[in-house]
Short mmCIF file of C-alpha atoms in Angstrom, two decimals:
data_model
loop_
_atom_site.label_atom_id
_atom_site.label_comp_id
_atom_site.label_asym_id
_atom_site.label_seq_id
_atom_site.Cartn_x
_atom_site.Cartn_y
_atom_site.Cartn_z
CA MET S 1 -54.45 67.29 23.26
CA ASN S 2 -52.99 63.83 23.66
CA ILE S 3 -56.16 62.24 22.29
CA ALA S 4 -56.11 64.52 19.26
CA PHE S 5 -52.47 63.72 18.56
CA ALA S 6 -53.14 59.99 18.77
CA LEU S 7 -56.01 60.26 16.30
CA LEU S 8 -53.76 62.18 13.93
CA VAL S 9 -51.07 59.48 14.05
CA GLU S 10 -53.57 56.68 13.43
CA THR S 11 -55.05 58.58 10.49
CA ALA S 12 -51.63 59.11 8.95
CA ALA S 13 -50.71 55.46 9.45
CA ALA S 14 -53.92 54.34 7.82
CA ILE S 15 -53.27 56.62 4.85
CA GLY S 16 -49.69 55.24 4.65
CA VAL S 17 -50.81 51.62 4.68
CA ALA S 18 -53.43 52.32 2.10
CA SER S 19 -50.92 54.09 -0.09
CA THR S 20 -48.50 51.21 0.29
CA LEU S 21 -51.13 48.67 -0.66
CA ARG S 22 -52.09 50.74 -3.70
CA ALA S 23 -48.40 50.92 -4.68
CA LEU S 24 -47.69 47.14 -4.46
CA PRO S 25 -48.87 46.24 -7.97
CA ALA S 26 -46.63 48.90 -9.45
CA VAL S 27 -43.64 47.72 -7.42
CA ALA S 28 -44.30 44.13 -8.43
CA ALA S 29 -44.46 45.16 -12.06
CA ILE S 30 -41.13 46.95 -11.81
CA GLY S 31 -39.61 43.98 -9.95
CA GLY S 32 -40.92 41.63 -12.59
CA ASP S 33 -39.23 43.67 -15.27
CA LEU S 34 -35.93 43.83 -13.37
CA PHE S 35 -35.85 40.27 -11.97
CA GLY S 36 -38.10 38.36 -14.30
CA TRP S 37 -35.28 35.99 -15.05
CA TRP S 38 -35.07 34.88 -11.43
CA GLU S 39 -36.58 31.63 -10.27
CA TRP S 40 -36.14 30.53 -6.71
CA ARG S 41 -35.55 26.96 -7.78
CA LEU S 42 -32.20 28.09 -9.18
CA LEU S 43 -31.02 28.28 -5.58
CA LEU S 44 -31.06 24.49 -5.65
CA ILE S 45 -28.19 24.43 -8.14
CA PRO S 46 -25.23 25.14 -5.73
CA PRO S 47 -26.17 22.54 -3.07
CA ILE S 48 -27.04 19.99 -5.76
CA THR S 49 -23.71 20.69 -7.47
CA GLY S 50 -21.97 20.25 -4.11
CA ILE S 51 -23.67 16.92 -3.53
CA ILE S 52 -22.78 15.88 -7.08
CA GLY S 53 -19.14 16.84 -6.46
CA TYR S 54 -19.08 14.81 -3.25
CA ILE S 55 -20.65 11.73 -4.83
CA THR S 56 -18.50 11.83 -7.97
CA ASN S 57 -15.31 12.17 -5.92
CA TYR S 58 -16.38 9.38 -3.58
CA VAL S 59 -17.14 7.07 -6.50
CA ALA S 60 -13.88 8.01 -8.24
CA ILE S 61 -11.84 7.17 -5.12
CA TYR S 62 -13.80 3.96 -4.65
CA MET S 63 -13.07 2.95 -8.25
CA LEU S 64 -9.41 3.69 -7.66
CA PHE S 65 -9.24 0.83 -5.13
CA HIS S 66 -12.20 -1.48 -5.82
CA PRO S 67 -12.92 -4.17 -6.72
CA LEU S 68 -9.79 -6.10 -5.78
CA ARG S 69 -10.21 -8.56 -8.66
CA PHE S 70 -11.48 -7.82 -12.15
CA LYS S 71 -15.22 -8.09 -12.59
CA GLY S 72 -16.60 -8.11 -16.10
CA PHE S 73 -16.88 -10.24 -19.20
CA ASP S 74 -14.85 -11.15 -22.27
CA VAL S 75 -15.54 -9.55 -25.64
CA PRO S 76 -14.23 -11.73 -28.50
CA GLY S 77 -11.77 -9.89 -30.69
CA MET S 78 -11.57 -6.78 -28.53
CA GLU S 79 -7.96 -7.39 -27.50
CA LYS S 80 -6.96 -7.06 -31.17
CA LEU S 81 -8.61 -3.66 -31.31
CA THR S 82 -7.14 -2.37 -28.08
CA VAL S 83 -3.57 -3.56 -28.61
CA ASN S 84 -2.98 -0.68 -31.04
CA SER S 85 -5.20 1.82 -29.26
CA PRO S 86 -3.82 4.96 -27.53
CA TYR S 87 -1.74 4.32 -24.43
CA ARG S 88 -4.30 5.73 -22.04
CA ILE S 89 -7.00 3.46 -23.42
CA ARG S 90 -4.74 0.48 -22.87
CA GLN S 91 -4.29 1.55 -19.24
CA ILE S 92 -7.97 0.95 -18.48
CA PRO S 93 -8.23 -2.31 -16.51
CA GLY S 94 -9.19 -5.29 -18.68
CA MET S 95 -8.85 -3.58 -22.06
CA LEU S 96 -5.66 -5.35 -23.17
CA GLU S 97 -7.16 -8.70 -22.17
CA GLY S 98 -10.25 -8.05 -24.28
CA ARG S 99 -12.54 -7.70 -21.29
CA VAL S 100 -15.18 -5.12 -20.43
CA GLY S 101 -15.61 -4.40 -16.76
CA TRP S 102 -13.59 -2.88 -13.97
CA GLN S 103 -10.92 -3.52 -11.39
CA GLY S 104 -9.52 -0.96 -8.98
CA ILE S 105 -6.68 0.88 -10.68
CA ILE S 106 -4.30 0.34 -7.75
CA PRO S 107 -4.90 -3.43 -7.28
CA SER S 108 -4.96 -3.95 -11.06
CA LYS S 109 -1.32 -2.89 -11.09
CA ALA S 110 -0.25 -4.59 -7.88
CA ARG S 111 3.04 -5.85 -9.33
CA LYS S 112 3.88 -2.44 -10.73
CA MET S 113 2.89 -0.82 -7.44
CA GLY S 114 5.28 -3.16 -5.64
CA SER S 115 8.12 -2.17 -7.94
CA ILE S 116 7.33 1.53 -7.54
CA ASN S 117 7.10 1.10 -3.78
CA VAL S 118 10.61 -0.30 -3.58
CA ASP S 119 12.07 2.23 -6.02
CA THR S 120 10.48 5.33 -4.51
CA ALA S 121 10.26 4.42 -0.83
CA ILE S 122 11.89 1.31 0.63
CA GLY S 123 14.91 1.37 -1.65
CA LYS S 124 15.54 5.04 -0.90
CA ILE S 125 15.53 4.81 2.86
CA THR S 126 17.32 1.55 3.67
CA THR S 127 19.31 -1.39 2.33
CA GLN S 128 18.85 -5.14 2.52
CA THR S 129 21.89 -5.41 4.79
CA GLU S 130 20.45 -2.85 7.20
CA ILE S 131 17.12 -4.66 7.27
CA PHE S 132 18.77 -7.98 8.09
CA GLN S 133 20.96 -6.40 10.77
CA GLU S 134 17.86 -4.88 12.38
CA LEU S 135 16.52 -8.41 12.68
CA ASP S 136 19.54 -9.17 14.90
CA PRO S 137 21.37 -12.30 13.58
CA ASP S 138 22.45 -13.30 17.11
CA LEU S 139 18.85 -13.27 18.33
CA LEU S 140 17.77 -15.23 15.26
CA ALA S 141 20.45 -17.84 15.97
CA ASP S 142 19.23 -18.19 19.55
CA HIS S 143 15.67 -18.63 18.33
CA ILE S 144 16.65 -21.27 15.78
CA TYR S 145 18.53 -23.21 18.44
CA GLU S 146 15.68 -23.00 20.95
CA SER S 147 13.07 -23.91 18.35
CA ALA S 148 14.85 -26.55 16.31
CA GLY S 149 17.98 -27.49 18.29
CA ASP S 150 16.59 -30.77 19.63
CA ASP S 151 15.26 -31.75 16.22
CA ILE S 152 18.62 -31.03 14.60
CA LYS S 153 20.46 -33.15 17.17
CA GLU S 154 18.07 -36.03 16.67
CA MET S 155 18.37 -35.67 12.89
CA VAL S 156 22.19 -35.92 13.11
CA VAL S 157 22.09 -38.98 15.35
CA GLU S 158 19.38 -40.66 13.27
CA THR S 159 21.31 -40.03 10.05
CA ILE S 160 24.41 -41.64 11.56
CA ARG S 161 22.40 -44.63 12.76
CA GLU S 162 20.67 -45.10 9.39
CA GLN S 163 23.99 -45.13 7.53
CA ASN S 164 25.19 -48.17 9.46
CA PRO S 165 22.64 -49.34 12.04
CA GLU S 166 24.56 -52.44 13.11
CA LEU S 167 27.79 -50.61 13.90
CA TRP S 168 25.88 -47.85 15.68
CA ASP S 169 23.85 -50.29 17.76
CA ASP S 170 26.96 -52.29 18.62
CA ALA S 171 28.93 -49.21 19.64
CA PRO S 172 29.34 -48.58 23.39
CA GLU S 173 26.92 -46.15 25.01
CA GLN S 174 29.87 -43.87 25.71
CA VAL S 175 30.25 -43.39 21.94
CA HIS S 176 26.57 -42.47 21.60
CA ASP S 177 26.91 -39.99 24.45
CA ALA S 178 30.08 -38.54 22.96
CA VAL S 179 28.37 -37.90 19.61
CA ARG S 180 25.34 -36.30 21.26
CA SER S 181 27.53 -34.19 23.54
CA GLN S 182 29.65 -33.03 20.62
CA VAL S 183 26.57 -31.96 18.66
CA ASP S 184 24.99 -30.34 21.70
CA ASP S 185 28.12 -28.33 22.52
CA GLN S 186 28.83 -26.99 19.06
CA LEU S 187 25.35 -26.61 17.57
CA PRO S 188 24.73 -23.06 18.91
CA GLU S 189 28.01 -21.88 17.41
CA ILE S 190 27.21 -23.56 14.10
CA ILE S 191 23.79 -21.92 13.88
CA GLN S 192 25.21 -18.52 14.78
CA HIS S 193 27.86 -18.89 12.09
CA ILE S 194 25.14 -19.65 9.53
CA THR S 195 23.02 -16.58 10.41
CA GLU S 196 26.09 -14.33 10.34
CA HIS S 197 27.18 -15.79 7.02
CA ILE S 198 23.71 -15.15 5.56
CA GLY S 199 23.93 -11.55 6.80
CA GLU S 200 27.30 -11.07 5.13
CA HIS S 201 25.92 -12.28 1.79
CA VAL S 202 22.33 -11.05 2.11
CA ASP S 203 22.58 -8.84 -0.99
CA GLU S 204 23.39 -11.94 -3.05
CA LEU S 205 20.74 -14.13 -1.43
CA PHE S 206 17.82 -11.82 -0.76
CA ASP S 207 15.78 -9.84 -3.32
CA THR S 208 13.65 -7.21 -1.60
CA LYS S 209 12.09 -5.94 -4.80
CA MET S 210 10.96 -9.34 -6.01
CA MET S 211 9.71 -10.24 -2.55
CA VAL S 212 7.55 -7.08 -2.40
CA ILE S 213 6.29 -7.53 -5.96
CA GLU S 214 5.32 -11.17 -5.45
CA HIS S 215 3.67 -10.47 -2.11
CA LEU S 216 1.56 -7.57 -3.37
CA ASP S 217 0.61 -9.50 -6.49
CA GLU S 218 -0.76 -12.28 -4.29
CA HIS S 219 -2.29 -9.86 -1.78
CA PRO S 220 -3.62 -6.78 -3.63
CA GLU S 221 -5.56 -5.87 -0.50
CA HIS S 222 -2.22 -4.91 1.07
CA VAL S 223 -1.57 -2.47 -1.78
CA ASN S 224 -4.88 -0.80 -0.98
CA GLU S 225 -4.07 -0.83 2.71
CA ILE S 226 -0.78 0.99 2.18
CA PHE S 227 -2.36 3.84 0.25
CA LEU S 228 -5.71 4.05 2.02
CA GLU S 229 -4.18 4.15 5.50
CA THR S 230 -1.09 6.19 4.69
CA GLY S 231 -3.10 8.71 2.69
CA ASP S 232 -6.41 8.44 4.58
CA LYS S 233 -6.64 12.18 5.29
CA GLU S 234 -5.79 13.03 1.71
CA PHE S 235 -8.45 10.76 0.23
CA ASP S 236 -11.00 12.09 2.71
CA PHE S 237 -10.04 15.58 1.55
CA ILE S 238 -10.59 14.64 -2.09
CA VAL S 239 -14.08 13.36 -1.29
CA ASN S 240 -15.09 16.27 0.94
CA SER S 241 -13.60 18.87 -1.40
CA GLY S 242 -16.03 17.65 -4.02
CA PHE S 243 -18.83 19.19 -1.97
CA TYR S 244 -17.04 22.45 -1.18
CA PHE S 245 -15.65 23.08 -4.65
CA GLY S 246 -18.86 21.80 -6.23
CA THR S 247 -21.00 24.21 -4.22
CA LEU S 248 -18.72 27.12 -5.10
CA LEU S 249 -18.73 26.28 -8.79
CA GLY S 250 -22.49 25.75 -8.65
CA ILE S 251 -22.93 29.41 -7.72
CA PHE S 252 -21.21 30.40 -10.96
CA SER S 253 -23.34 27.99 -12.96
CA ILE S 254 -26.51 29.92 -12.12
CA PRO S 255 -25.78 32.98 -14.30
CA ALA S 256 -24.44 30.68 -17.04
CA TYR S 257 -27.70 28.70 -17.00
CA VAL S 258 -29.83 31.86 -16.94
CA ILE S 259 -27.89 33.77 -19.61
CA ILE S 260 -27.52 30.88 -22.04
CA GLY S 261 -30.93 29.49 -21.16
CA SER S 262 -30.33 26.08 -22.71
CA TRP S 263 -30.89 22.59 -21.32
CA TRP S 264 -27.33 21.41 -22.04
CA VAL S 265 -25.68 23.95 -19.70
CA LEU S 266 -26.10 21.90 -16.51
CA PRO S 267 -24.85 18.55 -17.94
CA LEU S 268 -21.87 20.33 -19.45
CA PHE S 269 -21.21 22.17 -16.23
CA GLY S 270 -21.41 18.82 -14.43
CA VAL S 271 -18.48 17.63 -16.53
CA PHE S 272 -16.59 20.78 -15.59
CA VAL S 273 -17.35 20.35 -11.88
CA GLY S 274 -16.42 16.64 -11.83
CA TYR S 275 -13.16 17.33 -13.66
CA THR S 276 -12.18 20.46 -11.77
CA THR S 277 -12.89 19.22 -8.25
CA ASN S 278 -10.70 16.15 -8.70
CA TRP S 279 -7.95 18.15 -10.38
CA LEU S 280 -7.91 20.79 -7.66
CA ALA S 281 -7.94 18.21 -4.87
CA LEU S 282 -4.97 16.32 -6.32
CA LYS S 283 -3.00 19.54 -6.70
CA MET S 284 -3.71 20.62 -3.12
CA ILE S 285 -2.54 17.27 -1.75
CA PHE S 286 0.98 17.57 -3.20
CA ARG S 287 1.48 21.30 -3.80
CA PRO S 288 3.24 23.37 -2.76
CA LEU S 289 6.14 21.11 -1.83
CA GLN S 290 7.82 23.53 0.55
CA ARG S 291 6.17 25.07 3.59
CA HIS S 292 5.15 28.74 3.26
CA ASP S 293 3.94 30.62 6.34
CA ILE S 294 1.73 33.59 5.52
CA GLY S 295 0.70 35.21 8.78
CA PRO S 296 -1.31 32.65 10.74
CA PHE S 297 -1.74 30.47 7.65
CA THR S 298 0.52 27.67 6.39
CA LEU S 299 0.62 26.71 2.73
CA GLN S 300 1.93 23.26 1.92
CA GLY S 301 0.58 20.10 0.35
CA ILE S 302 -1.76 18.28 2.73
CA PHE S 303 0.18 15.02 2.46
CA LEU S 304 3.49 16.78 3.10
CA ARG S 305 2.22 18.47 6.25
CA ARG S 306 1.52 14.99 7.67
CA GLN S 307 4.93 13.53 6.86
CA ASP S 308 5.68 12.28 10.38
CA VAL S 309 2.28 10.65 10.94
CA ALA S 310 2.09 9.22 7.42
CA SER S 311 5.63 7.82 7.78
CA GLU S 312 4.69 5.94 10.94
CA THR S 313 1.53 4.55 9.33
CA TYR S 314 3.41 3.43 6.22
CA ALA S 315 6.19 1.81 8.26
CA GLU S 316 3.69 -0.03 10.47
CA ILE S 317 1.85 -1.55 7.49
CA VAL S 318 5.01 -2.52 5.58
CA ALA S 319 6.65 -4.06 8.66
CA ARG S 320 3.47 -5.95 9.55
CA GLU S 321 2.47 -7.23 6.13
CA ILE S 322 5.38 -7.10 3.67
CA ILE S 323 8.94 -6.87 5.00
CA THR S 324 8.46 -9.51 7.66
CA LEU S 325 10.96 -12.06 8.89
CA GLU S 326 8.64 -14.77 7.60
CA ASN S 327 8.61 -13.30 4.09
CA ILE S 328 12.37 -12.78 4.17
CA ALA S 329 12.94 -16.40 5.22
CA ASP S 330 10.54 -17.56 2.50
CA ASN S 331 12.38 -15.48 -0.09
CA LEU S 332 15.74 -16.86 1.06
CA MET S 333 14.53 -20.46 0.82
CA TYR S 334 12.20 -20.32 -2.17
CA GLY S 335 12.94 -17.04 -3.94
CA PRO S 336 14.95 -16.43 -7.13
CA ASN S 337 18.28 -16.86 -5.30
CA SER S 338 17.24 -19.76 -3.07
CA ASP S 339 19.76 -22.12 -4.68
CA ARG S 340 22.56 -19.87 -3.43
CA THR S 341 21.09 -19.76 0.06
CA ARG S 342 20.79 -23.53 0.24
CA GLN S 343 24.30 -24.00 -1.11
CA LEU S 344 25.73 -21.56 1.46
CA ILE S 345 24.01 -23.36 4.35
CA ARG S 346 25.07 -26.80 3.05
CA GLU S 347 28.71 -25.72 2.79
CA ASP S 348 28.64 -24.18 6.25
CA LEU S 349 27.17 -27.36 7.69
CA ARG S 350 29.71 -29.60 5.96
CA GLU S 351 32.58 -27.52 7.31
CA SER S 352 31.02 -27.44 10.77
CA ILE S 353 30.50 -31.20 10.81
CA ASP S 354 34.12 -31.75 9.76
CA ASP S 355 35.28 -29.42 12.53
CA MET S 356 32.96 -31.10 15.00
CA PHE S 357 33.89 -34.72 14.31
CA GLY S 358 37.12 -34.76 12.33
CA ALA S 359 38.95 -37.73 10.85
CA ASP S 360 39.70 -39.39 14.18
CA SER S 361 36.30 -38.94 15.76
CA PRO S 362 34.33 -41.92 17.06
CA VAL S 363 31.73 -41.23 14.38
CA VAL S 364 34.14 -42.28 11.64
CA ARG S 365 34.92 -45.49 13.48
CA VAL S 366 31.27 -46.21 14.19
CA LEU S 367 30.34 -45.69 10.55
CA GLY S 368 33.08 -47.96 9.31
CA GLY S 369 35.19 -45.54 7.29
CA THR S 370 35.66 -42.17 5.59
CA GLU S 371 33.25 -42.79 2.70
CA GLU S 372 30.41 -43.63 5.05
CA TYR S 373 31.21 -40.58 7.14
CA GLU S 374 31.14 -38.31 4.08
CA ALA S 375 27.77 -39.73 3.09
CA VAL S 376 26.41 -38.93 6.56
CA ARG S 377 27.96 -35.45 6.48
CA ASP S 378 26.36 -34.65 3.12
CA GLU S 379 22.97 -35.93 4.18
CA VAL S 380 23.05 -33.97 7.44
CA ALA S 381 24.04 -30.86 5.49
CA GLU S 382 21.17 -31.38 3.02
CA ASN S 383 18.53 -32.01 5.68
CA GLY S 384 19.87 -29.25 7.91
CA VAL S 385 19.04 -26.51 5.39
CA GLU S 386 15.33 -26.55 6.23
CA TYR S 387 16.01 -26.76 9.97
CA ALA S 388 18.24 -23.70 9.77
CA VAL S 389 15.65 -21.32 8.29
CA SER S 390 12.15 -22.69 8.91
CA PRO S 391 12.01 -21.47 12.57
CA LEU S 392 12.27 -17.90 11.24
CA GLN S 393 8.76 -18.24 9.84
CA GLU S 394 7.19 -18.72 13.25
CA PRO S 395 4.77 -15.97 14.41
CA GLU S 396 6.51 -15.38 17.76
CA ILE S 397 9.87 -14.33 16.33
CA ASN S 398 8.15 -12.36 13.56
CA GLU S 399 6.22 -10.30 16.07
CA ALA S 400 9.33 -9.82 18.21
CA ARG S 401 11.35 -8.32 15.34
CA ARG S 402 8.56 -6.40 13.60
CA SER S 403 9.00 -3.29 15.73
CA ALA S 404 12.68 -3.04 14.79
CA ILE S 405 11.88 -2.89 11.08
CA GLU S 406 9.04 -0.47 11.75
CA ARG S 407 11.30 1.92 13.66
CA LEU S 408 13.96 1.79 10.95
CA LEU S 409 11.51 2.57 8.13
CA ALA S 410 9.64 5.29 10.02
CA SER S 411 12.76 7.15 11.16
CA ARG S 412 14.29 7.15 7.69
CA MET S 413 11.05 8.17 5.98
CA LYS S 414 10.60 11.15 8.27
CA GLU S 415 13.99 12.42 7.10
CA LEU S 416 13.08 12.35 3.39
CA PRO S 417 13.03 15.72 1.59
CA PRO S 418 9.46 16.88 0.77
CA ASP S 419 9.76 16.16 -2.96
CA GLU S 420 10.91 12.58 -2.39
CA PHE S 421 8.26 12.01 0.26
CA ALA S 422 5.51 13.31 -2.06
CA HIS S 423 6.85 11.12 -4.86
CA MET S 424 6.41 8.05 -2.64
CA LEU S 425 2.60 8.33 -2.71
CA ARG S 426 1.95 10.16 -5.93
CA SER S 427 4.18 8.09 -8.19
CA ALA S 428 1.98 5.06 -7.55
CA PHE S 429 -0.97 6.55 -9.40
CA LYS S 430 0.45 9.64 -11.13
CA GLU S 431 0.23 8.18 -14.61
CA ASP S 432 -3.29 7.01 -13.84
CA GLU S 433 -4.59 10.16 -12.17
CA TRP S 434 -6.03 11.23 -15.53
CA LEU S 435 -8.34 8.24 -15.20
CA LEU S 436 -9.40 9.40 -11.74
CA ILE S 437 -10.12 12.88 -13.12
CA ALA S 438 -11.86 11.44 -16.19
CA CYS S 439 -14.08 9.32 -13.95
CA GLY S 440 -15.04 12.48 -12.08
CA ALA S 441 -15.88 14.22 -15.33
CA ALA S 442 -17.96 11.30 -16.64
CA LEU S 443 -19.85 10.96 -13.38
CA GLY S 444 -20.31 14.73 -13.34
CA PHE S 445 -21.97 14.55 -16.75
CA VAL S 446 -24.48 11.99 -15.50
CA ALA S 447 -25.04 14.00 -12.34
CA GLY S 448 -25.60 17.14 -14.44
CA TRP S 449 -28.58 15.47 -16.07
CA ILE S 450 -29.96 14.58 -12.67
CA GLN S 451 -29.50 18.19 -11.62
CA LEU S 452 -31.34 19.42 -14.72
CA LEU S 453 -34.17 17.02 -13.99
CA VAL S 454 -34.50 18.27 -10.41
CA VAL S 455 -34.35 21.97 -11.33
CA THR S 456 -36.89 21.69 -14.15
CA THR S 457 -39.41 19.60 -12.23
CA VAL S 458 -39.41 21.34 -8.83
#
């Protein structure tokens, strides 16, 4: 019985297989009618589109920051054509100068970026007076005395001796000691008075905006550093989103390519992908401004969600590279208001020297009279200007006070409302983001041709 049943099953299976084999041509014919449009190579379109999106976004971000200096060539007469061209054409690096080539959009506008940086960030969170107070005028005075005190004392004595060497050499040693002792005793107080006086008038003497603009113009790499490090996650997102959005959009390009059935579909879709991926990425970085919790999900611009971390990164770079004690001292001594700084220090020194020596001091007698004394006083005041500020440019004191500026900037930036914080980063390239998107579209067009070539030759 069991043997008979087994033979029956095998016979039925054989008949079934045979029937199936006989039916395959018919099934294939029906499938060919229903799915004749399908070609397996079309499955290459989404991953290729994703790769294209990634590459175009990477290149667009790269072109936003590189090269640091313009690279290209002059075209005679082109500046006359571009001077009356549409505003966006004139924004392209090199066009107004009659040059064809490229420079990173951010470094090409380093001066403008410096101005925007002060207006939208530094100027909103602190003042020049607060910055100088964070540097601690008393500590600065101590450093100046320790660094240049001996040189200042020698300069005073040497100036007195040079005015009337015979009288100085003939004077008793007690007079020499009295002069040196007087300078030594009162010099710390004089220096402290100068640093405090500078702090009281810092808004008249110091120009933060011009200092930042000039520094970034000379060092465009620091402009890049601010944005690349502060917005590193956001720029990584733009690049990576090119692959994700590109792959998704590539899926929709398949039916468009099949239905239309024309060669120009993929290049045109490449433009759409390059444009859309950049546009979407930029929107997702800064929108929405306010936090929205939907169940386990949080909706808010990527940059805004990182406000605390980004604030610390920004503050660290600015305090290390831009708003440094060295740069502040340089701006005070050689900036647009340096004549006022020098005049303030000279007047303080004249008054201090008068208080220190006075009309009846041995210095007046040694020099031979009031006129000689006044000449010495004026020369000491003139030479003392450099001694009073130059020690502030030394690396040791700069490093010691950097953390104070960094803490001030970071703490204030973390307190900014979301819209003002977003404006800090976006305002720098908002008017040029069309160029970033246009670069994505142009590169997408080229990539679309590559995609067409791959699909049609596989």
